[in-house]
Coordinates of C-alpha atoms and ligand atoms in Angstrom, one line a residue:
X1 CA 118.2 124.2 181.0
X2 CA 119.3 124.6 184.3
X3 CA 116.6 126.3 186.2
X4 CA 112.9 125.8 185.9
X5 CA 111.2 129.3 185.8
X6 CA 108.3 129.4 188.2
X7 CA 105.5 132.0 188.1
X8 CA 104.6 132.8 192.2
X9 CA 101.9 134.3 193.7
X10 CA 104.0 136.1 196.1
X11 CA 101.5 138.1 197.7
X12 CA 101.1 134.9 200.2
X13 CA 104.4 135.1 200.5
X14 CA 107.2 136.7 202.9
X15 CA 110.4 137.8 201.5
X16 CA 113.1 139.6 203.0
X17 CA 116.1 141.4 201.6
X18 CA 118.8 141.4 203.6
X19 CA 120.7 145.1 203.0
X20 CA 119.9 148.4 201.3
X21 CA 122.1 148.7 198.4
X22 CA 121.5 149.3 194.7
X23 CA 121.5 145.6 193.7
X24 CA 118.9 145.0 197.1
X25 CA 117.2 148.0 195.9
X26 CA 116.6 146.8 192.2
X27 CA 115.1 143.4 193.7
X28 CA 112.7 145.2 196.4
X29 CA 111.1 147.1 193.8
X30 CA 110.6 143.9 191.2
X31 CA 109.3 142.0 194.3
X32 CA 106.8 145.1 195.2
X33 CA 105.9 145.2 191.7
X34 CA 104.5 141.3 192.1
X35 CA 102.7 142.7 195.7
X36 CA 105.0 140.9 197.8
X37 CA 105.2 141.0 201.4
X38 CA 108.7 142.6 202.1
X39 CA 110.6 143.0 205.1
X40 CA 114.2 144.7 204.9
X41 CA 116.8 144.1 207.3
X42 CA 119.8 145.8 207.5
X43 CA 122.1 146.9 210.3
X44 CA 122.9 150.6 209.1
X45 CA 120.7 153.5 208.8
X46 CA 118.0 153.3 205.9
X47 CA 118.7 155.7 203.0
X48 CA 115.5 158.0 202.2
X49 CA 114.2 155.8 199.2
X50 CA 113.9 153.1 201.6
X51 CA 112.9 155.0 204.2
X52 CA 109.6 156.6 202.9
X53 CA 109.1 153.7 202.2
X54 CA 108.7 151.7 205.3
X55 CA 107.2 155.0 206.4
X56 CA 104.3 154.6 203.8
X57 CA 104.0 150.9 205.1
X58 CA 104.8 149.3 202.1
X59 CA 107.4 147.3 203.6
X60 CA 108.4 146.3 207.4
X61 CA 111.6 146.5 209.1
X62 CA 112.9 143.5 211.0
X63 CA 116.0 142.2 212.4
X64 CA 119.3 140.8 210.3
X65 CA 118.8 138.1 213.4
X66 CA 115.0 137.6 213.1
X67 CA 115.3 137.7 208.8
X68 CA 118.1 134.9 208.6
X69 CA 116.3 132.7 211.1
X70 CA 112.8 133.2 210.7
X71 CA 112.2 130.5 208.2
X72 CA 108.4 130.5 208.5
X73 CA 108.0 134.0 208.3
X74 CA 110.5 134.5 205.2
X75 CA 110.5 131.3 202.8
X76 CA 112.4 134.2 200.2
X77 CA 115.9 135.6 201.6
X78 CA 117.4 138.0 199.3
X79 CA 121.3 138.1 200.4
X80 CA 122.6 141.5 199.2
X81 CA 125.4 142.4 201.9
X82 CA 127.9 141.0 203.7
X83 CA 131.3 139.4 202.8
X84 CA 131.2 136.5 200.4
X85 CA 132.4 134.1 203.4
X86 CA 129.7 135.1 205.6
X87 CA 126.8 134.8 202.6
X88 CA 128.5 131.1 201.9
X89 CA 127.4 130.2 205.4
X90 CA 124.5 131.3 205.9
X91 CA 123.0 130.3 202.2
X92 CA 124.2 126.8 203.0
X93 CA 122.5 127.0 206.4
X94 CA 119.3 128.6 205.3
X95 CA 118.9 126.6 202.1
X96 CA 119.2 123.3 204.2
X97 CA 116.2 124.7 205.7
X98 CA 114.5 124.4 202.7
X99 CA 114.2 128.4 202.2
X100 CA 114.5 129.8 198.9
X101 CA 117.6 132.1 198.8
X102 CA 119.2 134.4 196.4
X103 CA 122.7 135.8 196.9
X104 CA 123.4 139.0 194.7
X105 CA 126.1 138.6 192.6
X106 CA 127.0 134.8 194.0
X107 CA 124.2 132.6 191.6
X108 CA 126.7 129.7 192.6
X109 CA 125.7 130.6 196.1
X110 CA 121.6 131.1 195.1
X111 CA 118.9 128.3 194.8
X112 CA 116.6 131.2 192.6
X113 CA 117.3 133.6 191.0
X114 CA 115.3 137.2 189.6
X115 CA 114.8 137.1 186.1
X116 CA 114.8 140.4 184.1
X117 CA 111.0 141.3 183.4
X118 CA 109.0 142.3 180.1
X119 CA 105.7 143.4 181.9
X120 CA 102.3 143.4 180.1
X121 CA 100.4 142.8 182.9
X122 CA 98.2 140.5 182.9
X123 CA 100.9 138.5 180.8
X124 CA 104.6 138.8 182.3
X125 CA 107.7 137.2 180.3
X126 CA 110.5 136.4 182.7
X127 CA 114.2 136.5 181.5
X128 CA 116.6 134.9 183.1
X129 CA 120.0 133.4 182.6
X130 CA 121.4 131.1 185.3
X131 CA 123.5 133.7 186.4
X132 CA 125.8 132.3 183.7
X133 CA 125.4 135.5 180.9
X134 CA 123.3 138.4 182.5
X135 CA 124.7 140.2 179.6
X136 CA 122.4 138.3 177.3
X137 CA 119.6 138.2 179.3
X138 CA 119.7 141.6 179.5
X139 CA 120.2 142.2 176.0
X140 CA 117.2 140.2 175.3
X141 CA 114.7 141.5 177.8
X142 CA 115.6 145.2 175.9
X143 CA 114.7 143.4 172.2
X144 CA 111.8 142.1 173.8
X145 CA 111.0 145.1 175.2
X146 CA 111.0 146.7 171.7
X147 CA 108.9 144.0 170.2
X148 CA 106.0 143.7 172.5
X149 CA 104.2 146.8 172.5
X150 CA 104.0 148.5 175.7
X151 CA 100.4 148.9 175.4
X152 CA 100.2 144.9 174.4
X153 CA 98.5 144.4 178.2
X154 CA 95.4 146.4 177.4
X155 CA 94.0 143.5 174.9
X156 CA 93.1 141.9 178.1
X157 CA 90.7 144.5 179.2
X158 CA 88.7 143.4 175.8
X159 CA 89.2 139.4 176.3
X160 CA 87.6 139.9 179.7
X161 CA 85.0 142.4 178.8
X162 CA 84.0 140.5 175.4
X163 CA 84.9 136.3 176.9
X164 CA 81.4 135.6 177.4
X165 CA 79.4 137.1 175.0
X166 CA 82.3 135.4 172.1
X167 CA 82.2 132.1 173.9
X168 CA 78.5 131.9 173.5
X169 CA 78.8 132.6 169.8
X170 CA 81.6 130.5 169.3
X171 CA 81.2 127.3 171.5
X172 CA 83.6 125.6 169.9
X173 CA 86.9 126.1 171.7
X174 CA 89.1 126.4 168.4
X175 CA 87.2 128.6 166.7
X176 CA 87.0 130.6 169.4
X177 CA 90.3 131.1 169.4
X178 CA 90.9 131.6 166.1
X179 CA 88.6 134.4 165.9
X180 CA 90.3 135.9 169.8
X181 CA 93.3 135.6 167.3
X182 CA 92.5 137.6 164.6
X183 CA 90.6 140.5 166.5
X184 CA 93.5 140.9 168.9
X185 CA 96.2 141.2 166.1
X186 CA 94.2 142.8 163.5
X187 CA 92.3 145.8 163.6
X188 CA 90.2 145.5 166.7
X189 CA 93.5 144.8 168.6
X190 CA 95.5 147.6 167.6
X191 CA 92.5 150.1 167.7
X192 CA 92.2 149.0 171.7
X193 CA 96.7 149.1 171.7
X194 CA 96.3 152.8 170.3
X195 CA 94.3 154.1 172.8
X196 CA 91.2 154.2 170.9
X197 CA 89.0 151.7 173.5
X198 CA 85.6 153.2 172.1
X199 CA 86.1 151.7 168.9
X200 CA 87.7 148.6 169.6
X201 CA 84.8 147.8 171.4
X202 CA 82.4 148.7 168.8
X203 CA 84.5 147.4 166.0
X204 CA 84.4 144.5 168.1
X205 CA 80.7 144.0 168.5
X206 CA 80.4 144.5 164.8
X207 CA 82.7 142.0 164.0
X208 CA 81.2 139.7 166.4
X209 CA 77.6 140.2 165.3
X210 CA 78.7 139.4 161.7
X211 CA 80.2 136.1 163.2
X212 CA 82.2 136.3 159.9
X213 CA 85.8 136.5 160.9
X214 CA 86.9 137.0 157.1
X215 CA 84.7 140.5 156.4
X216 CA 86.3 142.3 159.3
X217 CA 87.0 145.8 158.3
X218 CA 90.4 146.7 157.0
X219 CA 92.9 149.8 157.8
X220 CA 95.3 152.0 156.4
X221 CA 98.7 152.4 158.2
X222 CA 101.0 155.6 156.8
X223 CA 103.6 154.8 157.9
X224 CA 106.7 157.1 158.0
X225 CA 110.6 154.4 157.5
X226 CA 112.6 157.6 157.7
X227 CA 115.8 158.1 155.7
X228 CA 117.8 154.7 155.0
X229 CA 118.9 153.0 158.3
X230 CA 116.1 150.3 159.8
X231 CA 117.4 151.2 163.3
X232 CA 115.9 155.0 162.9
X233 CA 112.1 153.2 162.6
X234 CA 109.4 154.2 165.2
X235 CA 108.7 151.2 167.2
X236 CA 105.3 151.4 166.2
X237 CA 106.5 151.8 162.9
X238 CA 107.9 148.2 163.3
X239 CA 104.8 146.4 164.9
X240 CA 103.1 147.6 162.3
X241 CA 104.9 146.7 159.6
X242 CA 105.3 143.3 161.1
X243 CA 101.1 142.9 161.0
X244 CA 100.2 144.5 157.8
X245 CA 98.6 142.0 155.1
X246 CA 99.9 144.0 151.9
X247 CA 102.4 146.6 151.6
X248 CA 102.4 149.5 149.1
X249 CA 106.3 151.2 149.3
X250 CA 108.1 153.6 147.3
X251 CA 111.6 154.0 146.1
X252 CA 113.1 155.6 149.2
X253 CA 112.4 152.6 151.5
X254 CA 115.4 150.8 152.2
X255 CA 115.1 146.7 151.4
X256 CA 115.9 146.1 154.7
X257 CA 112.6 147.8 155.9
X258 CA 110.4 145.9 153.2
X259 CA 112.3 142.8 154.7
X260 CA 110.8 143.1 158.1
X261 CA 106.9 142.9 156.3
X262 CA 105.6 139.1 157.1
X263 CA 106.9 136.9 155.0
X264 CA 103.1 136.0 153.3
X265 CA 102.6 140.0 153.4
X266 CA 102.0 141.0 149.5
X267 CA 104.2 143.6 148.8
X268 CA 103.7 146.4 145.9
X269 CA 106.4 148.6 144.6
X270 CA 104.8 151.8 143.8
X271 CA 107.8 154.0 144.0
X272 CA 108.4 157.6 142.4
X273 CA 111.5 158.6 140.6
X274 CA 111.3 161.9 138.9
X275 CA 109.9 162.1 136.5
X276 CA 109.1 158.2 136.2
X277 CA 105.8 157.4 138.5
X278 CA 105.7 154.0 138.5
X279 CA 102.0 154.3 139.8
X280 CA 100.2 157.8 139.7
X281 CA 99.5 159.4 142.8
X282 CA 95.7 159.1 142.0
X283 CA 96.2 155.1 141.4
X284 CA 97.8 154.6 145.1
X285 CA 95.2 156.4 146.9
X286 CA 92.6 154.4 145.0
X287 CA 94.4 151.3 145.7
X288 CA 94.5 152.1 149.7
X289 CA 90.8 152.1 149.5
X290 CA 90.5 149.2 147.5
X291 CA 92.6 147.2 149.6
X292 CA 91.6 148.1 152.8
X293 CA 87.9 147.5 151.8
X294 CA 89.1 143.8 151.0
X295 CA 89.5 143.9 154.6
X296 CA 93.0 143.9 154.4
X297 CA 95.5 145.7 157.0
X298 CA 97.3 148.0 154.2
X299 CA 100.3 149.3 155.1
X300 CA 101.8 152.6 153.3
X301 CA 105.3 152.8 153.4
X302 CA 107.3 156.0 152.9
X303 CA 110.4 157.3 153.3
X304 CA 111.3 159.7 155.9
X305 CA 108.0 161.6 157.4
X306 CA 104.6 161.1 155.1
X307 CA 103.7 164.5 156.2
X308 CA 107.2 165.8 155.1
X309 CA 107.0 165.9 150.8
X310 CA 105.9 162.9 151.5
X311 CA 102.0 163.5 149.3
X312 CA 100.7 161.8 152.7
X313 CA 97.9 164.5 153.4
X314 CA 96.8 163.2 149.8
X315 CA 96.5 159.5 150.7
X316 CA 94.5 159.8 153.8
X317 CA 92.2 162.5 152.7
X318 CA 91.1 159.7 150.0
X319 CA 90.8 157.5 152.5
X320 CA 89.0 159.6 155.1
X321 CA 86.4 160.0 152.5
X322 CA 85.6 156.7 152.0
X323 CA 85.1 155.9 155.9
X324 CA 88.5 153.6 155.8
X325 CA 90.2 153.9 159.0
X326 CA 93.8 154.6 159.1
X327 CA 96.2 156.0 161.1
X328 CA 99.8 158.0 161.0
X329 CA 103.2 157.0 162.4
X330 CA 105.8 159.8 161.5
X331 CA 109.3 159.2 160.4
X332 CA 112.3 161.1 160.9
X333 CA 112.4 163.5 157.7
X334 CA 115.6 162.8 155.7
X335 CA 116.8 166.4 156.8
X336 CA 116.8 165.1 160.4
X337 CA 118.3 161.9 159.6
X338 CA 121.0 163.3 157.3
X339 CA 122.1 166.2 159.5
X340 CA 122.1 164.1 162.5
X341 CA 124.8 161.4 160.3
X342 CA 126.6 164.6 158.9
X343 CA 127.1 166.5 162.2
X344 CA 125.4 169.4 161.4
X345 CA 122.6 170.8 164.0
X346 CA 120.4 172.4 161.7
X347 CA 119.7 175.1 164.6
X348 CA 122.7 176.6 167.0
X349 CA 122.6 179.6 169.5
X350 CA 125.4 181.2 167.0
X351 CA 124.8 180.6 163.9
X352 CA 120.9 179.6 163.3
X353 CA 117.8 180.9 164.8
X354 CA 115.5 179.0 162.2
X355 CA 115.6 176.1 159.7
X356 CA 113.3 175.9 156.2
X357 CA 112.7 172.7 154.8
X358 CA 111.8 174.2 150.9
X359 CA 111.6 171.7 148.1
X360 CA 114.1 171.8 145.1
X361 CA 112.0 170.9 142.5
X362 CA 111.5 173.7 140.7
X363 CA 108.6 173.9 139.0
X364 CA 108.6 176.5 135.8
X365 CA 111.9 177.8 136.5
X366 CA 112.2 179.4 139.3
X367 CA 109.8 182.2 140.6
X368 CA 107.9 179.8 142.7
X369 CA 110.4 180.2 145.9
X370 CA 110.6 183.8 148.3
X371 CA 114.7 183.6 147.1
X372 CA 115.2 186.5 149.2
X373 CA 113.4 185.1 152.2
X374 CA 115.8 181.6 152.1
X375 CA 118.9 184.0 151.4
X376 CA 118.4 185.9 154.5
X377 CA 121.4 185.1 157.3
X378 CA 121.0 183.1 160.6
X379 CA 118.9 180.5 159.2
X380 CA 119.5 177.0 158.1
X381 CA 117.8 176.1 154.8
X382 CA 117.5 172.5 154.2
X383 CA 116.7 171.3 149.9
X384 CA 114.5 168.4 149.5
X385 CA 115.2 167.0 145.6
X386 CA 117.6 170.0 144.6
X387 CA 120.2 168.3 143.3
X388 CA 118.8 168.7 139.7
X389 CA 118.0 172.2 140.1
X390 CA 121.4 172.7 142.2
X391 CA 122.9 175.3 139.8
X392 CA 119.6 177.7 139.8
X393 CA 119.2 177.8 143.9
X394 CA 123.0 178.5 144.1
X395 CA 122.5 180.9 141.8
X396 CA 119.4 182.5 143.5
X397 CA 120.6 182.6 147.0
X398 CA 123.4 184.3 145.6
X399 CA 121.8 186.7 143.5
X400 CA 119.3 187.9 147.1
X401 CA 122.3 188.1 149.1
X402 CA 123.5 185.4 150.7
X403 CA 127.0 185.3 150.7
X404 CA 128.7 183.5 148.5
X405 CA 130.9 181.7 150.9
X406 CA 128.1 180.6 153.2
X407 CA 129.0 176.2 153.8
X408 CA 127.0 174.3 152.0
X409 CA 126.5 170.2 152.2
X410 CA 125.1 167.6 149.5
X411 CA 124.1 165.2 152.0
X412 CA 124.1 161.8 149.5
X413 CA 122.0 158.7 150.6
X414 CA 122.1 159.6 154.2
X415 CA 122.1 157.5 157.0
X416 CA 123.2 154.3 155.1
X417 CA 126.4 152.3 154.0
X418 CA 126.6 154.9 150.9
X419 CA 126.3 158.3 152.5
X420 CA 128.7 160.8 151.3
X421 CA 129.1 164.3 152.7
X422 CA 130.2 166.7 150.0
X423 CA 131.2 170.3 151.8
X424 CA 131.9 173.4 149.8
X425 CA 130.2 176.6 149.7
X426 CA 127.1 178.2 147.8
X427 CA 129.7 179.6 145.3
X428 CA 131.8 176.9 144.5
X429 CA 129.5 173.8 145.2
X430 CA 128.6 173.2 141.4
X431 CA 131.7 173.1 140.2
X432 CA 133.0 171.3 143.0
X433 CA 130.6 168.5 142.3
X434 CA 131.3 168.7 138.3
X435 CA 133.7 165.7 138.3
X436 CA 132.2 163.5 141.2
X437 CA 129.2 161.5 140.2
X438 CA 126.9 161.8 143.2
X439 CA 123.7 159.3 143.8
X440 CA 120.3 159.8 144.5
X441 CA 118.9 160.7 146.8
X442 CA 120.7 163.8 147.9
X443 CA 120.0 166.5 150.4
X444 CA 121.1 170.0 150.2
X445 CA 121.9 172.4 153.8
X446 CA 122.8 175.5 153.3
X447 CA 123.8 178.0 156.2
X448 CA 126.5 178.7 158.5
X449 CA 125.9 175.7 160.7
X450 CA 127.4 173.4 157.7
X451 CA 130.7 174.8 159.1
X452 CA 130.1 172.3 162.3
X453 CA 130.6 168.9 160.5
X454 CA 134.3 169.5 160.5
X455 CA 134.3 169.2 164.2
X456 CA 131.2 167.1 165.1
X457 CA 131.4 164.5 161.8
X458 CA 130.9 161.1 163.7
X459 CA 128.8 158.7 161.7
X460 CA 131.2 156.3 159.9
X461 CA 129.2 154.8 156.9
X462 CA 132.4 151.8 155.8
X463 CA 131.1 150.9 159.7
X464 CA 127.3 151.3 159.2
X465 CA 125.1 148.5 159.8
X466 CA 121.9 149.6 158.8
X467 CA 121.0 150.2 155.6
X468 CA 123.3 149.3 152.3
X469 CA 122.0 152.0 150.5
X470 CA 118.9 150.9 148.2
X471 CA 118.6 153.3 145.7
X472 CA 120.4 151.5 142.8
X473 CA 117.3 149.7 142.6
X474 CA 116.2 152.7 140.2
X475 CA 118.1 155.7 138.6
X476 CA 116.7 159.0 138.6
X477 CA 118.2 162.7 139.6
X478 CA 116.2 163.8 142.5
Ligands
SAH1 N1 109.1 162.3 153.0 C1 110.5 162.3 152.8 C2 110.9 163.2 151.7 C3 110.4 162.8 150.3 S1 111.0 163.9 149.0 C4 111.2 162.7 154.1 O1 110.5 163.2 155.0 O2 112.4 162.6 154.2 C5 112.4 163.0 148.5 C6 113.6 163.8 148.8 O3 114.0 163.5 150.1 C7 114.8 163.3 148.0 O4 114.9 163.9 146.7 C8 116.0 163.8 148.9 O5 116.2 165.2 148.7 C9 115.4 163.6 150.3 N2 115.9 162.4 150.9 C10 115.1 161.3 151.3 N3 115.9 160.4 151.9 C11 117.2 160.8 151.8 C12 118.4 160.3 152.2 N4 118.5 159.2 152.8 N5 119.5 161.0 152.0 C13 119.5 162.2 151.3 N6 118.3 162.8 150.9 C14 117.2 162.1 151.2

């Protein structure tokens, strides 16, 4: 380590920037962020940012003259114009005067240098590199910035509130912690992160007035892992997986998704194939309540949207009938997903008005979908689990009136390492699939806009490195 990073309280503190470009621009606004006291100096005209700025009073103007030698006023000197010679000089001069100066773009020049910042106030994480790899840093600071909620500053408003009244019950400093620890990443904690103050407070005082920090009350995430590829997840989606206690997922939830639960998280396959319910629908939503009365942080994992064929509305209305609190992250719905990886926009000013999402599994035949509503033109209608029933919805559309060379796409495992785009059109797609032995899951557009992909196809799955594909892990025909 090269550089020791230092948290300042720079509101005792004068800094000045010395020019008015982007890079002096980027700094002022981290150093007003921290409150400093900023002076600019530059000797062209201000541009209006700046301007209404020193307008407003939020920062002073002074001389390049008075900035470079007023070492009392300004222990901070931000160099950000100026030939390279002239910043050599007067960084040598000014640091020899024990000032604290930081030339853009020179960090050989600098003494200090600003670190890229992930702010939660009260709690700040400073990234910085040396000047060596800003690349990485920056990098980092934008994985950070994924990981740490943004609403992750907001628990302090409950360790203040709540410090004394917990200290008094729990005098013992390691047990204080422990139970701090335990609100703040279970359900208290992401109650207060989700907006939802009222009850993290309440929750809270319940919790604390039971002084029994292993019957806290449990919850239900539903959590939406969209179509295949990790990268597509919410990122509160991820923090929540990343917290649960248990996880219950189902067949269409890509490995790599289950692999991002905690490694002591218990994990319970209750996937669907057709046909072949590993665990009946009524047995899940019972186990959600059982497990979240344990106390436990349950987490439901589904793929694509749970509110999209997904039987979520199911699942919570159990659970809303036994008081357990849960709540709902969407996914992106594998018609999203797969259309975005096929380039196909499932609307277009020319050829779609509207899209359907309809399901394919037809129950009794066939009379349970408006055919000649789907075969109307100008609209994009998008199968869920057709591929079984692929032959009778060709046939169907067909026999309403939708023409029988309309583009059509089987959309196989979208999103991941295995997806395969098969293009033909409502009257030759059977028998152009008769030969090719197509995986599970598939998904089915039908409409004009189909004829896109030709032109905007861009997702390359041999290059894809999300998902591998995780549905050999059981066979079925959906
Ligand atoms: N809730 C899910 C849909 C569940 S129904 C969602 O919002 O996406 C299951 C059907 O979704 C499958 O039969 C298939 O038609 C479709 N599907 C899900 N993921 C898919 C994928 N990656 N590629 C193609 N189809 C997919």
């Amino acid at each position: 380590m090269k550089m020791l990073p230092l948290m300042a309280n720079t509101r005792e503190f004068g800094a000045v920037i010395i020019g008015h470009n982007k890079t002096a621009r980027r700094k002022l606004q981290a150093l007003l962020r921290a409150d400093t006291l900023v002076a600019v100096a530059s000797e062209q005209t201000f541009c209006d940012s700046l301007q209404t700025l020193i307008d407003d009073n939020k920062i002073s103007v002074v001389s390049v003259d008075d900035a470079l030698n007023n070492q009392v006023r300004f222990p901070l000197v931000i160099l950000a114009e100026g030939g390279a010679d002239w910043q050599r000089e007067q960084a040598i001069r000014m640091k020899a005067q024990g000032r604290l100066v930081n030339v853009a773009d020179h960090p050989e020049m600098s003494n200090v240098s600003l670190p890229y910042l992930i702010d939660r106030h009260p709690v700040v994480i400073a990234v910085g590199s040396t000047g060596e790899a800003p690349v990485l840093a920056r990098i980092m600071r934008s994985k950070l910035e994924a990981l740490i909620p943004a609403s992750f500053g907001r628990l302090s408003l409950l360790v203040s509130s709540w410090n004394e009244k917990v200290r008094a019950v729990f005098p013992v400093s390691k047990i204080r912690e422990r139970f701090w620890s335990q609100q703040l990443q279970g359900a208290v904690g992401e109650l207060m992160m989700s907006g939802r103050e009222k009850q993290a407070h309440s929750q809270l005082e319940t919790n604390l007035q039971a002084a029994e920090v292993d019957q806290l009350q449990g919850e239900v995430y539903l959590v939406g892992a969209g179509p295949g590829d990790p990268e597509l997840l919410t990122l509160r989606a991820v923090r929540l997986i990343q917290q649960a206690d248990v996880v219950l997922y189902d067949r269409l939830v890509a490995p790599e998704i289950v692999d991002l639960c905690r490694s002591d998280a218990e994990r319970i396959y209750v996937g669907k194939a057709r046909a072949d319910h590993a665990v009946p629908q009524g047995e899940i939503n019972q186990l959600l309540v059982d497990l979240a009365q344990e106390g436990k942080r349950v987490l439901r994992l589904k793929g694509g949207d749970p509110f999209i064929f997904g039987r979520g509305g199911e699942e919570i209305d159990k659970l809303s009938q036994h008081k357990v609190p849960f709540q709902v992250v969407p996914g992106i719905t594998a018609a999203a997903g797969c259309a975005a990886y096929a380039g196909i926009p499932l609307t277009h000013r020319d050829y779609a008005q509207s899209v359907r999402f309809v399901t394919g599994h037809l129950k009794d035949g066939t009379t349970n979908l408006p055919w000649s509503e789907l075969a109307s033109s100008a609209q994009t209608v998008v199968f869920y689990m057709g591929l079984v029933g692929l032959p009778e919805i060709t046939r169907q559309l067909i026999a309403h009136g939708r023409a029988e060379d309309t583009p059509m796409a089987l959309i196989q495992q979208g999103t991941t390492r295995n997806q395969r785009n098969i293009i033909a059109t409502l009257g030759t797609m059977v028998e152009h699939i008769a030969d090719k032995k197509v995986e599970p899951p598939t998904l089915i557009i039908v409409g004009e806009v189909v004829s896109l992909h030709a032109q905007l196809n861009w997702f390359d799955p041999e290059q894809a490195g999300g998902s591998s594909g995780f549905w050999a892990r059981r066979n079925d025909n959906s």
